[in-house]
Amino acid sequence: GAVVSQHPSWVICKSGTSVKIECRSLDFQATTMFWYRQFPKQSLMLMATSNEGSKATYEQGVEKDKFLINHASLTLSTLTVTSAHPEDSSFYICSARGQGVTEAFFGQGTRLTVV
Amino acid sequence: GQNIDQPTEMTATEGAIVQINCTYQTSGFNGLFWYQQHAGEAPTFLSYNVLDGLEEKGRFSSFLSRSKGYSYLLLKELQMKDSASYLCAAMDSNYQLIWGAGTKLIIKP
């Protein structure tokens, strides 16, 4: 299957700082990327969907000014958690899908801990 | 509204067979996915069904009935490494995935 690389795998940051998470499709062009958040023992919660070259579509309840998503190229999308707080601590996972393909491939996930 | 239902937890014995059921209600339908997720890791793709019937892939099989809004994942010859959460997800008319809460499968020796 296709490979999606997410970086970093884990990060610890201080409250009030910003953290950037990268999601790269290594062997295909990702026209659509999805960003999820998953709290312990819960299912995936879609935060936003981004299409290359256009603004991301955020799910209800997700602050777009806090979770900045950039999908500037067909192989890279970034999620920036701005002014992070301890309640933002979670597992963030990206997935990417190519043009005309139904299956999305997941990155390895990023464990964010805000202290 | 859109909804996915699957059991919260199941227990099975090593070497046995287990069936994890999933029912879905979505606005339109473009297929049903099953993913496996080990604790602390991202989900990995197991199967995709868009037509009625059974798809077999080694020890894992997935079944779909579109008229009933129903799918199941069948795991045979269970191994300890199969202990994980199994996520059911239905794709709606906008090609968005609607996720179930996952079924935690516990395998006992």
PDB file of C-alpha atoms in Angstrom:
ATOM      1  CA  GLY A   1       0.000   0.000   0.000  1.00  0.00           C
ATOM      2  CA  ALA A   2       0.890   3.649  -0.173  1.00  0.00           C
ATOM      3  CA  VAL A   3       3.076   5.222   2.515  1.00  0.00           C
ATOM      4  CA  VAL A   4       2.177   8.223   4.613  1.00  0.00           C
ATOM      5  CA  SER A   5       4.815   9.588   6.943  1.00  0.00           C
ATOM      6  CA  GLN A   6       3.899  11.713   9.933  1.00  0.00           C
ATOM      7  CA  HIS A   7       6.413  13.634  11.979  1.00  0.00           C
ATOM      8  CA  PRO A   8       7.130  13.919  14.844  1.00  0.00           C
ATOM      9  CA  SER A   9       5.930  10.686  16.434  1.00  0.00           C
ATOM     10  CA  TRP A  10       5.720  12.329  19.816  1.00  0.00           C
ATOM     11  CA  VAL A  11       6.259  15.809  21.177  1.00  0.00           C
ATOM     12  CA  ILE A  12       6.155  17.457  24.565  1.00  0.00           C
ATOM     13  CA  CYS A  13       5.676  21.212  24.671  1.00  0.00           C
ATOM     14  CA  LYS A  14       5.029  23.910  27.201  1.00  0.00           C
ATOM     15  CA  SER A  15       1.620  25.435  27.599  1.00  0.00           C
ATOM     16  CA  GLY A  16       1.232  28.502  25.389  1.00  0.00           C
ATOM     17  CA  THR A  17       3.667  27.407  22.710  1.00  0.00           C
ATOM     18  CA  SER A  18       2.854  26.196  19.190  1.00  0.00           C
ATOM     19  CA  VAL A  19       3.549  22.801  17.693  1.00  0.00           C
ATOM     20  CA  LYS A  20       3.696  21.846  14.026  1.00  0.00           C
ATOM     21  CA  ILE A  21       2.939  18.323  12.818  1.00  0.00           C
ATOM     22  CA  GLU A  22       3.821  17.257   9.281  1.00  0.00           C
ATOM     23  CA  CYS A  23       2.099  14.670   7.145  1.00  0.00           C
ATOM     24  CA  ARG A  24       3.757  13.532   3.919  1.00  0.00           C
ATOM     25  CA  SER A  25       2.620  11.115   1.229  1.00  0.00           C
ATOM     26  CA  LEU A  26       5.820   9.449   0.087  1.00  0.00           C
ATOM     27  CA  ASP A  27       4.816   7.578  -3.053  1.00  0.00           C
ATOM     28  CA  PHE A  28       1.578   9.113  -4.249  1.00  0.00           C
ATOM     29  CA  GLN A  29      -0.054  12.495  -4.707  1.00  0.00           C
ATOM     30  CA  ALA A  30      -2.467  13.203  -1.887  1.00  0.00           C
ATOM     31  CA  THR A  31      -5.232  15.385  -3.220  1.00  0.00           C
ATOM     32  CA  THR A  32      -7.084  15.134   0.092  1.00  0.00           C
ATOM     33  CA  MET A  33      -5.705  14.924   3.601  1.00  0.00           C
ATOM     34  CA  PHE A  34      -7.619  14.335   6.803  1.00  0.00           C
ATOM     35  CA  TRP A  35      -6.603  15.282  10.313  1.00  0.00           C
ATOM     36  CA  TYR A  36      -7.956  13.324  13.256  1.00  0.00           C
ATOM     37  CA  ARG A  37      -7.677  13.552  17.000  1.00  0.00           C
ATOM     38  CA  GLN A  38      -8.046  10.541  19.223  1.00  0.00           C
ATOM     39  CA  PHE A  39      -8.360  10.635  22.988  1.00  0.00           C
ATOM     40  CA  PRO A  40      -7.541   7.521  25.010  1.00  0.00           C
ATOM     41  CA  LYS A  41      -9.983   4.660  24.498  1.00  0.00           C
ATOM     42  CA  GLN A  42     -12.060   6.702  22.066  1.00  0.00           C
ATOM     43  CA  SER A  43     -12.583   6.550  18.338  1.00  0.00           C
ATOM     44  CA  LEU A  44     -11.080   8.820  15.760  1.00  0.00           C
ATOM     45  CA  MET A  45     -12.584  12.300  15.632  1.00  0.00           C
ATOM     46  CA  LEU A  46     -12.251  14.095  12.326  1.00  0.00           C
ATOM     47  CA  MET A  47     -10.948  17.605  12.852  1.00  0.00           C
ATOM     48  CA  ALA A  48     -10.653  18.854   9.309  1.00  0.00           C
ATOM     49  CA  THR A  49     -10.384  17.896   5.671  1.00  0.00           C
ATOM     50  CA  SER A  50      -7.968  19.660   3.379  1.00  0.00           C
ATOM     51  CA  ASN A  51      -7.724  19.606  -0.387  1.00  0.00           C
ATOM     52  CA  GLU A  52      -4.474  20.639  -2.024  1.00  0.00           C
ATOM     53  CA  GLY A  53      -4.360  24.335  -2.764  1.00  0.00           C
ATOM     54  CA  SER A  54      -7.557  25.267  -0.969  1.00  0.00           C
ATOM     55  CA  LYS A  55      -8.604  26.118   2.565  1.00  0.00           C
ATOM     56  CA  ALA A  56      -9.327  23.305   4.966  1.00  0.00           C
ATOM     57  CA  THR A  57     -12.879  22.417   5.940  1.00  0.00           C
ATOM     58  CA  TYR A  58     -13.184  22.171   9.701  1.00  0.00           C
ATOM     59  CA  GLU A  59     -15.643  20.002  11.591  1.00  0.00           C
ATOM     60  CA  GLN A  60     -18.081  21.631  13.944  1.00  0.00           C
ATOM     61  CA  GLY A  61     -16.510  22.535  17.244  1.00  0.00           C
ATOM     62  CA  VAL A  62     -12.939  22.623  15.930  1.00  0.00           C
ATOM     63  CA  GLU A  63     -11.343  26.069  16.177  1.00  0.00           C
ATOM     64  CA  LYS A  64      -9.725  26.892  12.855  1.00  0.00           C
ATOM     65  CA  ASP A  65      -7.630  29.672  14.389  1.00  0.00           C
ATOM     66  CA  LYS A  66      -6.213  27.263  16.924  1.00  0.00           C
ATOM     67  CA  PHE A  67      -5.606  24.325  14.619  1.00  0.00           C
ATOM     68  CA  LEU A  68      -3.997  25.753  11.495  1.00  0.00           C
ATOM     69  CA  ILE A  69      -3.915  23.429   8.530  1.00  0.00           C
ATOM     70  CA  ASN A  70      -1.851  24.013   5.423  1.00  0.00           C
ATOM     71  CA  HIS A  71      -1.950  21.748   2.361  1.00  0.00           C
ATOM     72  CA  ALA A  72       0.321  23.636   0.013  1.00  0.00           C
ATOM     73  CA  SER A  73       1.504  20.694  -2.074  1.00  0.00           C
ATOM     74  CA  LEU A  74       0.279  17.301  -3.205  1.00  0.00           C
ATOM     75  CA  THR A  75       2.639  15.537  -0.817  1.00  0.00           C
ATOM     76  CA  LEU A  76       2.605  17.667   2.323  1.00  0.00           C
ATOM     77  CA  SER A  77       0.054  18.896   4.818  1.00  0.00           C
ATOM     78  CA  THR A  78       0.805  20.467   8.180  1.00  0.00           C
ATOM     79  CA  LEU A  79      -1.237  20.909  11.315  1.00  0.00           C
ATOM     80  CA  THR A  80      -0.117  23.625  13.720  1.00  0.00           C
ATOM     81  CA  VAL A  81      -1.555  23.615  17.216  1.00  0.00           C
ATOM     82  CA  THR A  82      -1.258  27.223  18.330  1.00  0.00           C
ATOM     83  CA  SER A  83      -1.070  28.349  21.952  1.00  0.00           C
ATOM     84  CA  ALA A  84      -1.310  24.756  23.103  1.00  0.00           C
ATOM     85  CA  HIS A  85      -2.921  23.937  26.420  1.00  0.00           C
ATOM     86  CA  PRO A  86      -2.906  20.702  28.440  1.00  0.00           C
ATOM     87  CA  GLU A  87      -6.387  19.831  27.161  1.00  0.00           C
ATOM     88  CA  ASP A  88      -4.921  19.698  23.646  1.00  0.00           C
ATOM     89  CA  SER A  89      -2.846  16.699  24.703  1.00  0.00           C
ATOM     90  CA  SER A  90      -3.971  13.890  22.442  1.00  0.00           C
ATOM     91  CA  PHE A  91      -3.018  11.535  19.633  1.00  0.00           C
ATOM     92  CA  TYR A  92      -3.168  13.351  16.302  1.00  0.00           C
ATOM     93  CA  ILE A  93      -3.344  11.247  13.148  1.00  0.00           C
ATOM     94  CA  CYS A  94      -3.339  12.261   9.504  1.00  0.00           C
ATOM     95  CA  SER A  95      -4.540  10.264   6.556  1.00  0.00           C
ATOM     96  CA  ALA A  96      -4.114  10.929   2.865  1.00  0.00           C
ATOM     97  CA  ARG A  97      -6.074   9.962  -0.209  1.00  0.00           C
ATOM     98  CA  GLY A  98      -5.164  10.209  -3.862  1.00  0.00           C
ATOM     99  CA  GLN A  99      -7.297  11.378  -6.768  1.00  0.00           C
ATOM    100  CA  GLY A 100     -10.050   8.911  -7.641  1.00  0.00           C
ATOM    101  CA  VAL A 101      -9.084   6.560  -4.811  1.00  0.00           C
ATOM    102  CA  THR A 102     -11.476   5.619  -2.034  1.00  0.00           C
ATOM    103  CA  GLU A 103      -8.963   4.256   0.463  1.00  0.00           C
ATOM    104  CA  ALA A 104      -7.093   6.657   2.708  1.00  0.00           C
ATOM    105  CA  PHE A 105      -3.728   5.729   4.211  1.00  0.00           C
ATOM    106  CA  PHE A 106      -2.767   6.721   7.718  1.00  0.00           C
ATOM    107  CA  GLY A 107       0.359   8.283   9.080  1.00  0.00           C
ATOM    108  CA  GLN A 108       1.925   6.851  12.218  1.00  0.00           C
ATOM    109  CA  GLY A 109       0.294   9.424  14.453  1.00  0.00           C
ATOM    110  CA  THR A 110       1.734  12.074  16.772  1.00  0.00           C
ATOM    111  CA  ARG A 111       1.407  11.862  20.516  1.00  0.00           C
ATOM    112  CA  LEU A 112       1.210  15.467  21.799  1.00  0.00           C
ATOM    113  CA  THR A 113       1.661  16.188  25.480  1.00  0.00           C
ATOM    114  CA  VAL A 114       1.284  19.761  26.671  1.00  0.00           C
ATOM    115  CA  VAL A 115       2.728  20.469  30.107  1.00  0.00           C
TER     116      VAL A 115
ATOM    117  CA  GLY B   1     -28.207  11.382  11.190  1.00  0.00           C
ATOM    118  CA  GLN B   2     -25.210   9.268  10.413  1.00  0.00           C
ATOM    119  CA  ASN B   3     -24.310   6.509  12.819  1.00  0.00           C
ATOM    120  CA  ILE B   4     -22.075   3.475  13.173  1.00  0.00           C
ATOM    121  CA  ASP B   5     -22.669   0.818  15.823  1.00  0.00           C
ATOM    122  CA  GLN B   6     -20.268  -1.909  16.855  1.00  0.00           C
ATOM    123  CA  PRO B   7     -19.745  -3.743  20.150  1.00  0.00           C
ATOM    124  CA  THR B   8     -17.440  -2.071  22.643  1.00  0.00           C
ATOM    125  CA  GLU B   9     -15.483  -5.156  23.613  1.00  0.00           C
ATOM    126  CA  MET B  10     -15.233  -8.839  22.753  1.00  0.00           C
ATOM    127  CA  THR B  11     -13.193 -11.703  24.163  1.00  0.00           C
ATOM    128  CA  ALA B  12     -12.071 -14.804  22.295  1.00  0.00           C
ATOM    129  CA  THR B  13      -9.648 -17.682  22.694  1.00  0.00           C
ATOM    130  CA  GLU B  14      -6.411 -18.169  20.801  1.00  0.00           C
ATOM    131  CA  GLY B  15      -6.989 -20.402  17.769  1.00  0.00           C
ATOM    132  CA  ALA B  16     -10.725 -19.755  17.678  1.00  0.00           C
ATOM    133  CA  ILE B  17     -12.903 -17.686  15.329  1.00  0.00           C
ATOM    134  CA  VAL B  18     -14.536 -14.359  16.164  1.00  0.00           C
ATOM    135  CA  GLN B  19     -17.035 -12.217  14.273  1.00  0.00           C
ATOM    136  CA  ILE B  20     -17.237  -8.471  14.895  1.00  0.00           C
ATOM    137  CA  ASN B  21     -20.471  -6.906  13.697  1.00  0.00           C
ATOM    138  CA  CYS B  22     -21.071  -3.382  12.497  1.00  0.00           C
ATOM    139  CA  THR B  23     -24.300  -1.633  11.500  1.00  0.00           C
ATOM    140  CA  TYR B  24     -24.327   1.707   9.769  1.00  0.00           C
ATOM    141  CA  GLN B  25     -26.627   4.527   8.720  1.00  0.00           C
ATOM    142  CA  THR B  26     -25.175   7.083   6.349  1.00  0.00           C
ATOM    143  CA  SER B  27     -26.269   9.691   3.850  1.00  0.00           C
ATOM    144  CA  GLY B  28     -25.430   7.750   0.738  1.00  0.00           C
ATOM    145  CA  PHE B  29     -22.922   4.928   0.730  1.00  0.00           C
ATOM    146  CA  ASN B  30     -19.578   4.478  -0.966  1.00  0.00           C
ATOM    147  CA  GLY B  31     -18.207   1.493   0.873  1.00  0.00           C
ATOM    148  CA  LEU B  32     -17.380   0.019   4.262  1.00  0.00           C
ATOM    149  CA  PHE B  33     -13.875  -0.138   5.733  1.00  0.00           C
ATOM    150  CA  TRP B  34     -12.353  -2.150   8.533  1.00  0.00           C
ATOM    151  CA  TYR B  35      -9.198  -1.006  10.276  1.00  0.00           C
ATOM    152  CA  GLN B  36      -7.086  -2.570  13.006  1.00  0.00           C
ATOM    153  CA  GLN B  37      -5.574  -0.346  15.652  1.00  0.00           C
ATOM    154  CA  HIS B  38      -3.109  -1.482  18.280  1.00  0.00           C
ATOM    155  CA  ALA B  39      -2.868   0.621  21.417  1.00  0.00           C
ATOM    156  CA  GLY B  40      -0.835   3.770  20.871  1.00  0.00           C
ATOM    157  CA  GLU B  41      -0.595   3.269  17.126  1.00  0.00           C
ATOM    158  CA  ALA B  42      -2.427   4.602  14.088  1.00  0.00           C
ATOM    159  CA  PRO B  43      -5.042   2.416  12.367  1.00  0.00           C
ATOM    160  CA  THR B  44      -3.994   0.052   9.606  1.00  0.00           C
ATOM    161  CA  PHE B  45      -6.230  -0.905   6.714  1.00  0.00           C
ATOM    162  CA  LEU B  46      -7.770  -4.380   6.720  1.00  0.00           C
ATOM    163  CA  SER B  47     -10.565  -4.439   4.152  1.00  0.00           C
ATOM    164  CA  TYR B  48     -12.920  -2.496   1.932  1.00  0.00           C
ATOM    165  CA  ASN B  49     -16.356  -3.714   0.749  1.00  0.00           C
ATOM    166  CA  VAL B  50     -18.611  -1.834  -1.609  1.00  0.00           C
ATOM    167  CA  LEU B  51     -20.565  -4.760  -3.093  1.00  0.00           C
ATOM    168  CA  ASP B  52     -22.660  -7.275  -1.173  1.00  0.00           C
ATOM    169  CA  GLY B  53     -20.936 -10.463  -0.182  1.00  0.00           C
ATOM    170  CA  LEU B  54     -17.875 -11.874   1.471  1.00  0.00           C
ATOM    171  CA  GLU B  55     -14.306 -10.813   0.768  1.00  0.00           C
ATOM    172  CA  GLU B  56     -11.646 -13.182   2.059  1.00  0.00           C
ATOM    173  CA  LYS B  57      -8.087 -12.138   2.740  1.00  0.00           C
ATOM    174  CA  GLY B  58      -6.076 -14.777   4.539  1.00  0.00           C
ATOM    175  CA  ARG B  59      -7.260 -15.204   8.115  1.00  0.00           C
ATOM    176  CA  PHE B  60      -9.498 -12.138   7.831  1.00  0.00           C
ATOM    177  CA  SER B  61     -12.782 -11.918   5.918  1.00  0.00           C
ATOM    178  CA  SER B  62     -15.268  -9.086   5.643  1.00  0.00           C
ATOM    179  CA  PHE B  63     -18.935  -9.268   4.714  1.00  0.00           C
ATOM    180  CA  LEU B  64     -21.337  -6.576   3.554  1.00  0.00           C
ATOM    181  CA  SER B  65     -25.105  -6.387   3.158  1.00  0.00           C
ATOM    182  CA  ARG B  66     -26.061  -2.982   1.818  1.00  0.00           C
ATOM    183  CA  SER B  67     -29.805  -3.607   2.113  1.00  0.00           C
ATOM    184  CA  LYS B  68     -29.393  -4.310   5.829  1.00  0.00           C
ATOM    185  CA  GLY B  69     -26.742  -1.665   6.521  1.00  0.00           C
ATOM    186  CA  TYR B  70     -24.633  -4.409   8.026  1.00  0.00           C
ATOM    187  CA  SER B  71     -21.094  -5.666   7.889  1.00  0.00           C
ATOM    188  CA  TYR B  72     -18.951  -8.055   9.843  1.00  0.00           C
ATOM    189  CA  LEU B  73     -15.264  -8.794  10.161  1.00  0.00           C
ATOM    190  CA  LEU B  74     -14.409 -12.458  10.651  1.00  0.00           C
ATOM    191  CA  LEU B  75     -11.082 -13.407  12.163  1.00  0.00           C
ATOM    192  CA  LYS B  76     -10.001 -17.055  12.011  1.00  0.00           C
ATOM    193  CA  GLU B  77      -7.231 -18.942  13.787  1.00  0.00           C
ATOM    194  CA  LEU B  78      -6.874 -16.150  16.284  1.00  0.00           C
ATOM    195  CA  GLN B  79      -3.405 -15.230  17.436  1.00  0.00           C
ATOM    196  CA  MET B  80      -2.380 -13.220  20.476  1.00  0.00           C
ATOM    197  CA  LYS B  81      -1.160 -10.431  18.183  1.00  0.00           C
ATOM    198  CA  ASP B  82      -4.750  -9.985  16.976  1.00  0.00           C
ATOM    199  CA  SER B  83      -5.552  -8.324  20.298  1.00  0.00           C
ATOM    200  CA  ALA B  84      -6.393  -4.794  19.180  1.00  0.00           C
ATOM    201  CA  SER B  85      -9.262  -2.456  18.490  1.00  0.00           C
ATOM    202  CA  TYR B  86     -11.146  -2.986  15.232  1.00  0.00           C
ATOM    203  CA  LEU B  87     -12.686   0.090  13.700  1.00  0.00           C
ATOM    204  CA  CYS B  88     -15.604   0.011  11.289  1.00  0.00           C
ATOM    205  CA  ALA B  89     -16.017   3.043   9.027  1.00  0.00           C
ATOM    206  CA  ALA B  90     -18.624   3.766   6.354  1.00  0.00           C
ATOM    207  CA  MET B  91     -18.010   6.184   3.519  1.00  0.00           C
ATOM    208  CA  ASP B  92     -20.910   8.521   2.788  1.00  0.00           C
ATOM    209  CA  SER B  93     -22.010  10.200  -0.432  1.00  0.00           C
ATOM    210  CA  ASN B  94     -19.374  12.923   0.054  1.00  0.00           C
ATOM    211  CA  TYR B  95     -16.655  10.287   0.353  1.00  0.00           C
ATOM    212  CA  GLN B  96     -16.212  11.124   4.022  1.00  0.00           C
ATOM    213  CA  LEU B  97     -15.559   8.340   6.503  1.00  0.00           C
ATOM    214  CA  ILE B  98     -17.983   7.950   9.389  1.00  0.00           C
ATOM    215  CA  TRP B  99     -16.194   6.068  12.157  1.00  0.00           C
ATOM    216  CA  GLY B 100     -17.490   3.638  14.717  1.00  0.00           C
ATOM    217  CA  ALA B 101     -16.122   3.776  18.252  1.00  0.00           C
ATOM    218  CA  GLY B 102     -14.171   0.585  17.728  1.00  0.00           C
ATOM    219  CA  THR B 103     -14.381  -2.920  19.178  1.00  0.00           C
ATOM    220  CA  LYS B 104     -11.652  -3.890  21.593  1.00  0.00           C
ATOM    221  CA  LEU B 105     -10.804  -7.547  20.978  1.00  0.00           C
ATOM    222  CA  ILE B 106      -9.150  -9.421  23.821  1.00  0.00           C
ATOM    223  CA  ILE B 107      -7.520 -12.744  22.982  1.00  0.00           C
ATOM    224  CA  LYS B 108      -6.980 -15.219  25.799  1.00  0.00           C
ATOM    225  CA  PRO B 109      -4.562 -18.157  25.656  1.00  0.00           C
TER     226      PRO B 109
END
